[in-house]
Tab-separated table of C-alpha atoms and ligand atoms in Angstrom:
chain	number	residue	atom	x	y	z
A	17	MET	CA	33.264	10.867	-50.638
A	18	THR	CA	29.841	10.625	-50.251
A	19	THR	CA	28.883	11.929	-46.774
A	20	VAL	CA	25.930	10.621	-44.710
A	21	LEU	CA	24.709	12.527	-41.827
A	22	ILE	CA	22.655	9.733	-39.135
A	23	THR	CA	21.358	12.108	-36.506
A	24	GLY	CA	20.250	9.800	-32.985
A	25	GLY	CA	23.284	7.385	-34.687
A	26	ALA	CA	23.785	6.180	-31.342
A	27	GLY	CA	20.137	4.839	-30.243
A	28	PHE	CA	18.781	1.639	-31.001
A	29	ILE	CA	17.643	2.066	-35.027
A	30	GLY	CA	20.000	4.709	-35.539
A	31	SER	CA	23.155	2.500	-34.440
A	32	ASN	CA	22.040	0.001	-36.732
A	33	PHE	CA	21.061	1.510	-39.487
A	34	VAL	CA	24.938	3.249	-39.100
A	35	ASP	CA	26.092	-0.820	-39.173
A	36	TYR	CA	23.864	-0.872	-42.367
A	37	ILE	CA	26.028	1.880	-43.655
A	38	ASP	CA	28.857	0.287	-43.099
A	39	ARG	CA	28.665	-2.738	-44.503
A	40	HIS	CA	26.686	-1.853	-47.897
A	41	HIS	CA	28.168	1.473	-49.038
A	42	PRO	CA	32.083	1.326	-47.577
A	43	GLU	CA	32.414	3.946	-49.600
A	44	TYR	CA	30.126	6.460	-48.509
A	45	GLN	CA	31.881	8.702	-44.665
A	46	ILE	CA	29.787	8.333	-41.899
A	47	MET	CA	28.512	11.260	-39.654
A	48	VAL	CA	26.980	11.082	-36.628
A	49	LEU	CA	25.316	13.369	-33.698
A	50	ASP	CA	24.337	12.454	-31.306
A	51	ALA	CA	23.548	14.304	-27.658
A	52	LEU	CA	24.300	10.781	-26.014
A	53	THR	CA	21.382	10.776	-23.995
A	54	TYR	CA	20.839	7.593	-21.528
A	55	ALA	CA	19.762	5.772	-25.048
A	56	GLY	CA	22.372	6.556	-26.956
A	57	SER	CA	25.460	5.067	-26.383
A	58	MET	CA	29.005	5.621	-27.677
A	59	ASP	CA	29.210	1.401	-26.841
A	60	ASN	CA	26.610	0.967	-29.987
A	61	LEU	CA	29.173	2.839	-32.388
A	62	PRO	CA	31.649	1.037	-34.345
A	63	TYR	CA	35.160	1.542	-32.577
A	64	GLY	CA	35.841	3.894	-35.525
A	65	MET	CA	33.952	6.306	-34.344
A	66	ARG	CA	36.005	7.313	-31.476
A	67	GLU	CA	39.550	7.842	-33.727
A	68	LEU	CA	39.810	11.005	-34.353
A	69	ASP	CA	41.090	10.835	-38.052
A	70	ASN	CA	39.148	8.662	-39.502
A	71	PRO	CA	38.414	9.392	-42.855
A	72	ARG	CA	35.477	7.517	-42.996
A	73	MET	CA	33.308	7.806	-39.331
A	74	ARG	CA	33.355	10.761	-37.271
A	75	PHE	CA	31.069	11.303	-33.966
A	76	TRP	CA	29.700	15.225	-32.970
A	77	TYR	CA	28.367	14.476	-29.921
A	78	GLY	CA	25.735	17.671	-29.643
A	79	ASP	CA	22.452	18.643	-29.118
A	80	VAL	CA	19.779	18.133	-32.734
A	81	VAL	CA	18.462	21.647	-31.442
A	82	ASN	CA	21.850	22.877	-31.847
A	83	ALA	CA	21.161	25.403	-35.498
A	84	GLU	CA	25.132	26.682	-35.312
A	85	LEU	CA	25.797	22.717	-35.244
A	86	VAL	CA	22.967	21.271	-37.169
A	87	ASP	CA	23.809	23.904	-39.590
A	88	THR	CA	27.427	22.622	-39.818
A	89	LEU	CA	27.239	19.433	-40.006
A	90	VAL	CA	24.184	19.011	-42.684
A	91	ASN	CA	26.644	21.794	-45.072
A	92	GLU	CA	29.045	18.723	-45.370
A	93	ALA	CA	26.021	16.444	-45.891
A	94	ASP	CA	24.865	14.829	-49.042
A	95	TYR	CA	22.394	12.933	-47.212
A	96	VAL	CA	20.550	13.046	-43.892
A	97	VAL	CA	18.484	10.944	-42.115
A	98	HIS	CA	17.551	11.897	-39.234
A	99	PHE	CA	15.943	9.940	-35.941
A	100	ALA	CA	17.596	11.675	-32.890
A	101	ALA	CA	14.494	11.754	-30.893
A	102	GLU	CA	13.443	10.903	-27.318
A	103	THR	CA	10.986	8.004	-28.192
A	104	HIS	CA	9.737	6.011	-25.061
A	105	VAL	CA	5.956	6.535	-24.771
A	106	THR	CA	5.411	5.796	-20.714
A	107	ARG	CA	8.388	7.938	-21.013
A	108	SER	CA	7.033	10.955	-21.863
A	109	ILE	CA	3.650	10.134	-19.948
A	110	PHE	CA	5.874	11.389	-17.051
A	111	ASP	CA	7.499	14.322	-18.487
A	112	ASN	CA	6.653	15.592	-21.338
A	113	ARG	CA	8.620	18.626	-22.309
A	114	LEU	CA	11.566	17.409	-23.793
A	115	PHE	CA	9.586	15.527	-26.098
A	116	PHE	CA	8.483	18.337	-28.120
A	117	GLN	CA	11.490	19.573	-27.648
A	118	THR	CA	13.803	16.833	-29.403
A	119	ASP	CA	11.259	15.684	-31.429
A	120	VAL	CA	9.806	18.198	-32.788
A	121	LEU	CA	12.432	21.624	-32.562
A	122	GLY	CA	15.140	19.609	-33.382
A	123	THR	CA	13.417	18.071	-37.442
A	124	HIS	CA	12.667	21.707	-37.273
A	125	THR	CA	16.448	22.735	-36.374
A	126	VAL	CA	16.997	19.697	-39.050
A	127	ALA	CA	14.864	21.506	-41.994
A	128	ASN	CA	15.652	24.317	-41.774
A	129	ALA	CA	19.989	23.855	-41.948
A	130	VAL	CA	18.021	21.124	-44.967
A	131	LEU	CA	16.277	24.014	-46.530
A	132	LYS	CA	19.584	26.451	-45.823
A	133	ALA	CA	22.037	24.115	-47.491
A	134	GLY	CA	20.246	25.191	-51.293
A	135	GLY	CA	20.625	21.928	-53.223
A	136	ARG	CA	23.479	20.356	-50.727
A	137	VAL	CA	21.236	17.813	-49.884
A	138	LYS	CA	20.541	14.762	-52.609
A	139	ARG	CA	17.778	13.325	-50.014
A	140	PHE	CA	16.386	14.500	-46.042
A	141	ILE	CA	14.709	11.543	-44.604
A	142	HIS	CA	13.098	11.582	-41.939
A	143	ILE	CA	11.856	9.227	-39.414
A	144	SER	CA	8.641	9.306	-37.739
A	145	THR	CA	6.764	6.321	-36.806
A	146	SER	CA	3.440	4.886	-36.751
A	147	GLU	CA	2.009	6.219	-33.611
A	148	VAL	CA	1.179	9.210	-35.077
A	149	TYR	CA	-1.581	7.284	-36.484
A	150	GLY	CA	-3.105	5.996	-33.153
A	151	THR	CA	-5.491	2.954	-32.368
A	152	ALA	CA	-6.334	1.394	-36.000
A	153	GLU	CA	-9.825	2.428	-37.572
A	154	ALA	CA	-9.109	-0.360	-39.874
A	155	PRO	CA	-7.631	-3.654	-40.028
A	156	LEU	CA	-4.533	-2.589	-42.062
A	157	ILE	CA	-3.058	1.299	-41.561
A	158	ASP	CA	-2.164	2.693	-44.865
A	159	GLU	CA	-0.456	6.234	-45.383
A	160	GLU	CA	-3.507	7.917	-46.003
A	161	HIS	CA	-5.008	7.034	-42.216
A	162	ALA	CA	-6.186	9.299	-40.206
A	163	LEU	CA	-3.309	10.823	-37.612
A	164	LYS	CA	-5.199	10.340	-34.220
A	165	PRO	CA	-1.302	11.038	-31.877
A	166	MET	CA	-2.996	8.809	-28.618
A	167	SER	CA	0.386	9.863	-26.585
A	168	PRO	CA	2.767	13.051	-25.798
A	169	TYR	CA	5.102	10.836	-27.806
A	170	ALA	CA	3.357	10.589	-30.452
A	171	SER	CA	2.065	14.001	-31.029
A	172	ALA	CA	5.697	14.830	-30.714
A	173	LYS	CA	6.318	13.086	-33.487
A	174	CYS	CA	2.904	13.782	-35.910
A	175	GLY	CA	4.174	17.572	-35.402
A	176	ALA	CA	7.351	16.497	-36.142
A	177	ASP	CA	6.521	14.173	-39.260
A	178	ARG	CA	3.597	17.165	-40.435
A	179	LEU	CA	6.054	19.962	-40.452
A	180	VAL	CA	8.723	17.747	-42.704
A	181	TYR	CA	5.337	17.022	-44.910
A	182	SER	CA	4.755	20.963	-45.292
A	183	TYR	CA	8.136	22.001	-45.814
A	184	TRP	CA	8.350	19.375	-48.815
A	185	ALA	CA	4.968	21.723	-49.338
A	186	THR	CA	6.025	24.259	-49.221
A	187	TYR	CA	10.324	25.056	-50.159
A	188	LYS	CA	9.809	21.758	-52.334
A	189	LEU	CA	13.109	19.911	-49.987
A	190	PRO	CA	13.592	16.530	-51.115
A	191	ALA	CA	12.222	14.797	-48.176
A	192	THR	CA	10.627	11.791	-47.378
A	193	ILE	CA	8.898	10.503	-44.335
A	194	ILE	CA	9.275	6.674	-43.250
A	195	ARG	CA	7.480	5.757	-40.717
A	196	PRO	CA	8.284	2.478	-39.050
A	197	PHE	CA	5.735	-0.214	-37.179
A	198	ASN	CA	7.528	-1.436	-33.525
A	199	ASN	CA	11.084	-2.309	-34.264
A	200	PHE	CA	12.850	-5.219	-32.897
A	201	GLY	CA	16.095	-6.383	-32.526
A	202	PRO	CA	20.119	-6.113	-30.845
A	203	ARG	CA	20.731	-2.847	-29.347
A	204	GLN	CA	16.655	-1.848	-28.169
A	205	HIS	CA	16.879	-0.196	-25.078
A	206	LEU	CA	15.606	-2.283	-21.901
A	207	GLU	CA	12.380	0.578	-21.848
A	208	LYS	CA	10.876	-1.194	-24.766
A	209	VAL	CA	9.001	-4.124	-24.412
A	210	ILE	CA	11.133	-6.980	-26.294
A	211	PRO	CA	14.540	-7.044	-24.507
A	212	ARG	CA	12.262	-6.470	-21.398
A	213	PHE	CA	11.046	-9.726	-21.592
A	214	ILE	CA	13.764	-10.924	-23.291
A	215	THR	CA	16.062	-10.330	-19.778
A	216	SER	CA	13.324	-10.924	-17.198
A	217	VAL	CA	13.368	-14.415	-18.666
A	218	PHE	CA	17.402	-14.767	-18.551
A	219	LEU	CA	16.642	-13.053	-14.720
A	220	ASP	CA	13.687	-15.555	-13.793
A	221	GLU	CA	12.016	-13.101	-13.065
A	222	PRO	CA	7.820	-12.559	-13.899
A	223	LEU	CA	6.736	-10.810	-17.894
A	224	THR	CA	4.488	-7.924	-16.998
A	225	VAL	CA	2.854	-6.787	-19.392
A	226	HIS	CA	-0.082	-3.495	-19.819
A	227	GLY	CA	-3.937	-4.695	-18.714
A	228	SER	CA	-4.774	-8.628	-20.055
A	229	GLY	CA	-2.071	-7.739	-22.756
A	230	GLY	CA	-4.595	-7.987	-25.593
A	231	ALA	CA	-2.489	-4.367	-27.478
A	232	ALA	CA	-1.516	-5.573	-30.528
A	233	ARG	CA	1.357	-4.577	-33.216
A	234	ASP	CA	3.243	-4.593	-36.063
A	235	PHE	CA	6.688	-5.915	-35.426
A	236	VAL	CA	9.195	-5.238	-38.053
A	237	TYR	CA	13.184	-6.172	-37.622
A	238	VAL	CA	15.205	-3.802	-37.020
A	239	GLU	CA	16.923	-4.662	-40.510
A	240	ASP	CA	14.585	-4.977	-42.364
A	241	VAL	CA	14.217	-0.883	-41.768
A	242	CYS	CA	17.301	-0.265	-42.906
A	243	ARG	CA	16.780	-2.052	-45.840
A	244	ALA	CA	14.295	0.600	-46.507
A	245	ILE	CA	16.009	3.682	-45.775
A	246	ASP	CA	18.751	2.832	-47.442
A	247	MET	CA	16.879	2.152	-50.701
A	248	THR	CA	14.575	5.502	-50.189
A	249	LEU	CA	18.008	7.366	-49.231
A	250	HIS	CA	19.082	6.074	-52.899
A	251	ALA	CA	15.813	6.754	-54.533
A	252	ASP	CA	15.064	8.321	-58.025
A	253	GLY	CA	13.569	12.032	-56.661
A	254	ALA	CA	9.877	11.230	-58.254
A	255	LEU	CA	9.152	8.262	-56.697
A	256	VAL	CA	9.966	9.431	-53.475
A	257	ASP	CA	10.134	13.649	-52.488
A	258	GLY	CA	7.415	14.155	-50.256
A	259	GLU	CA	6.124	10.409	-49.871
A	260	VAL	CA	5.535	8.442	-46.983
A	261	PHE	CA	6.199	5.191	-46.518
A	262	ASN	CA	4.982	2.840	-43.830
A	263	VAL	CA	7.475	0.270	-42.400
A	264	GLY	CA	6.205	-3.276	-41.157
A	265	THR	CA	4.915	-6.646	-41.553
A	266	GLY	CA	1.781	-6.388	-42.547
A	267	GLU	CA	0.787	-8.596	-39.166
A	268	ASP	CA	-0.178	-8.178	-35.493
A	269	ARG	CA	1.099	-9.703	-32.089
A	270	THR	CA	-0.727	-9.280	-29.409
A	271	ILE	CA	2.002	-8.501	-26.255
A	272	ALA	CA	0.640	-11.154	-24.551
A	273	SER	CA	1.500	-13.533	-27.598
A	274	ILE	CA	4.784	-12.080	-27.481
A	275	ALA	CA	5.473	-13.062	-23.509
A	276	ASN	CA	4.713	-16.562	-24.406
A	277	ASP	CA	6.475	-16.447	-27.554
A	278	LEU	CA	9.689	-15.846	-25.839
A	279	THR	CA	8.798	-18.057	-22.786
A	280	ALA	CA	8.336	-20.638	-25.062
A	281	LEU	CA	11.550	-20.121	-27.107
A	282	ILE	CA	14.467	-19.009	-24.107
A	283	GLY	CA	11.641	-19.819	-20.633
A	284	THR	CA	12.375	-21.381	-18.593
A	285	PRO	CA	9.752	-23.725	-16.712
A	286	THR	CA	9.322	-20.802	-13.928
A	287	THR	CA	8.472	-18.002	-15.630
A	288	ARG	CA	5.471	-15.949	-15.052
A	289	ILE	CA	3.188	-13.851	-16.673
A	290	GLU	CA	1.791	-11.009	-14.398
A	291	ASN	CA	-0.206	-7.962	-15.573
A	292	THR	CA	-0.236	-4.274	-14.346
A	293	GLY	CA	-2.434	-1.802	-15.579
A	294	ASP	CA	-3.193	-0.678	-19.027
A	295	ARG	CA	-1.149	2.544	-19.715
A	296	PRO	CA	-2.902	5.525	-20.286
A	297	GLY	CA	-3.471	6.501	-24.135
A	298	GLN	CA	-2.621	2.936	-24.825
A	299	VAL	CA	-3.142	1.899	-28.560
A	300	ILE	CA	-5.201	-1.240	-28.740
A	301	ARG	CA	-4.559	-2.390	-32.761
A	302	HIS	CA	-1.816	-1.621	-35.007
A	303	THR	CA	-1.160	-3.480	-38.039
A	304	ALA	CA	0.891	-2.182	-41.164
A	305	ASP	CA	-0.101	-1.539	-45.064
A	306	TYR	CA	2.727	-2.037	-46.577
A	307	ASP	CA	1.688	-2.335	-49.893
A	308	LYS	CA	2.909	1.139	-51.070
A	309	ILE	CA	6.645	1.111	-50.127
A	310	ARG	CA	7.089	-2.872	-51.713
A	311	ARG	CA	4.631	-1.134	-54.731
A	312	THR	CA	7.316	1.944	-55.400
A	313	LEU	CA	10.835	0.474	-54.611
A	314	GLY	CA	9.944	-3.368	-53.794
A	315	TRP	CA	10.920	-3.663	-49.997
A	316	GLU	CA	9.145	-6.169	-48.514
A	317	PRO	CA	10.228	-7.429	-44.711
A	318	LYS	CA	12.252	-10.187	-45.388
A	319	VAL	CA	13.598	-11.605	-41.414
A	320	SER	CA	10.594	-13.917	-39.851
A	321	TRP	CA	8.837	-12.895	-37.041
A	322	GLN	CA	10.901	-15.935	-35.111
A	323	GLU	CA	14.235	-15.594	-37.107
A	324	GLY	CA	14.355	-12.030	-35.559
A	325	LEU	CA	13.443	-13.371	-32.178
A	326	ARG	CA	16.005	-16.060	-32.540
A	327	ARG	CA	18.736	-12.974	-33.295
A	328	THR	CA	17.788	-10.981	-30.815
A	329	ILE	CA	17.517	-13.456	-28.166
A	330	ASP	CA	21.369	-13.947	-29.271
A	331	TRP	CA	22.450	-10.556	-29.122
A	332	TYR	CA	20.758	-10.131	-25.406
A	333	ARG	CA	21.924	-13.556	-23.832
A	334	THR	CA	26.234	-12.477	-25.557
A	335	ASN	CA	25.709	-8.854	-24.309
A	336	GLU	CA	24.740	-9.121	-20.768
A	337	ASP	CA	27.346	-6.195	-20.096
A	338	TRP	CA	25.728	-3.937	-21.832
A	339	TRP	CA	22.185	-4.318	-20.637
A	340	ARG	CA	23.171	-5.091	-17.177
A	341	ARG	CA	23.710	-1.013	-16.932
A	342	GLN	CA	19.492	-0.374	-18.125
A	343	LEU	CA	17.747	-3.046	-15.630
A	344	TRP	CA	17.309	-0.281	-13.006
A	345	MET	CA	15.015	2.246	-16.286
A	346	ARG	CA	12.763	-0.837	-16.607
A	347	HIS	CA	10.232	0.398	-15.320
A	348	ILE	CA	8.714	4.219	-14.924
A	349	PRO	CA	6.125	5.770	-12.186
A	350	ILE	CA	3.290	7.536	-13.798
A	351	VAL	CA	0.269	9.026	-12.162
A	352	THR	CA	-2.766	7.667	-13.884
A	353	ALA	CA	-5.592	9.816	-15.102
A	354	ALA	CA	-7.736	8.282	-11.299
A	355	GLY	CA	-4.870	9.956	-9.784
A	356	ARG	CA	-2.625	6.233	-9.003
A	357	ARG	CA	1.018	6.169	-8.887
A	358	GLU	CA	1.779	2.301	-10.750
A	359	TYR	CA	4.967	1.596	-12.381
A	360	HIS	CA	4.753	0.387	-16.340
B	414	LIG	P1	16.383	5.936	-29.152
B	414	LIG	O1	15.775	5.988	-28.271
B	414	LIG	O2	17.016	3.986	-29.492
B	414	LIG	O3	17.794	6.513	-29.623
B	414	LIG	C1	17.497	7.549	-29.969
B	414	LIG	C2	18.962	8.443	-30.164
B	414	LIG	O4	18.697	9.431	-29.849
B	414	LIG	C3	20.175	8.207	-29.002
B	414	LIG	O5	21.131	7.775	-29.380
B	414	LIG	C4	20.004	9.423	-28.550
B	414	LIG	O6	20.771	10.102	-27.420
B	414	LIG	C5	19.405	10.298	-29.392
B	414	LIG	N1	19.106	11.841	-29.499
B	414	LIG	C6	17.944	12.067	-27.814
B	414	LIG	N2	17.848	13.642	-27.909
B	414	LIG	C7	18.685	14.063	-28.788
B	414	LIG	C8	19.362	14.746	-28.817
B	414	LIG	N3	18.490	16.566	-28.325
B	414	LIG	N4	20.553	15.837	-29.581
B	414	LIG	C9	20.926	14.742	-30.751
B	414	LIG	N5	20.463	13.463	-30.228
B	414	LIG	C10	19.690	12.868	-29.750
B	414	LIG	O7	15.396	5.896	-30.656
B	414	LIG	P2	15.069	4.563	-31.236
B	414	LIG	O8	14.027	3.020	-30.807
B	414	LIG	O9	16.536	3.908	-32.352
B	414	LIG	O10	14.240	5.591	-32.380
B	414	LIG	C11	15.121	6.311	-33.766
B	414	LIG	C12	14.323	6.792	-34.408
B	414	LIG	O11	12.690	6.042	-34.558
B	414	LIG	C13	12.711	7.835	-33.295
B	414	LIG	O12	13.338	9.130	-34.212
B	414	LIG	C14	11.966	7.126	-33.429
B	414	LIG	O13	10.578	8.017	-32.993
B	414	LIG	C15	11.846	6.483	-34.287
B	414	LIG	N6	10.858	5.134	-34.261
B	414	LIG	C16	10.800	3.998	-33.747
B	414	LIG	C17	10.606	2.343	-33.953
B	414	LIG	C18	11.484	2.134	-33.201
B	414	LIG	O14	10.331	0.604	-32.803
B	414	LIG	N7	12.101	1.813	-31.664
B	414	LIG	C19	8.895	1.981	-34.316
B	414	LIG	C20	9.209	3.913	-35.322
B	414	LIG	C21	10.061	5.157	-35.241
């Protein structure tokens, strides 16, 4: 049986990827390794993950920096997709040590395990992020764009990204690096902007926007990202080994315009937008050039912005129990360069 090891599978994108593999490759065995931090939950996973003798799904509660555990799991895997990370930019301003531990050393542990497993693993996909680029120096960011990470999160992910590249260059690991732009969709933590806005509208609270809300991002629907990862997983090694692929839509939206779109879609007449201080290390603009993955694998985004928003809103509308537990984590106290404490 083909086995896919998914680290960080109990988080947002990881759990959507578990669903994707479950639906599209019912013959595969899925193993999830997740430390169930505040960002991960068994509730995000199919019920089968809780069954001890399920032949198709196995869940391992554990830390991705635990080399013994990771070695054992990787030794049973044909494919490894590595999502596990600390992921919230603002949290990385507040308390960043764990970001370097999990994101850099965790990736080191997984990469070493793939290396030790010899030729066992057919493909190792490292999920990086577009945040490694920093603010766009051209209208569209391609994979050759300079890496100028602007936050501790981005720099940790940048270290992990280059670590994986170096393992390909040095040891010829069958590794591919995916750099998704901003994802949105079901099961995203309330600390991230779209779920925070959606639930604020539901609760009839003001939508708080950093600075003027002019920071622009490329938002791609999570299922499109899962499809890109799946296509990469099954591609010919000659096309993808040692390669980096952006995954985005080529369109950017300002945070203020997202607040307006959501207000128009679900807002009550009293929905208000409020501005807080700018986030330190804010990336100003960020738009994907996804031509490389389009040319190489034929991937293109399929879910439009409006359709993705509608699906996301529906999910939060019907899963209030899930998100109510996270309400208290929506804002994080950070100290700005001017020494002011602000909630972001
Ligand atoms: P998330 O925060 O929702 O989930 C992260 C998961 O990793 C959680 O289940 C958590 O429990 C697990 N985890 C954290 N530390 C761990 C550890 N030490 N050992 C094992 N598991 C651990 O994150 P996400 O938004 O789903 O992002 C997944 C990946 O995609 C990350 O690598 C992130 O950098 C990358 N990414 C995310 C986005 C986005 O917009 N969400 C965009 C680009 C790239």
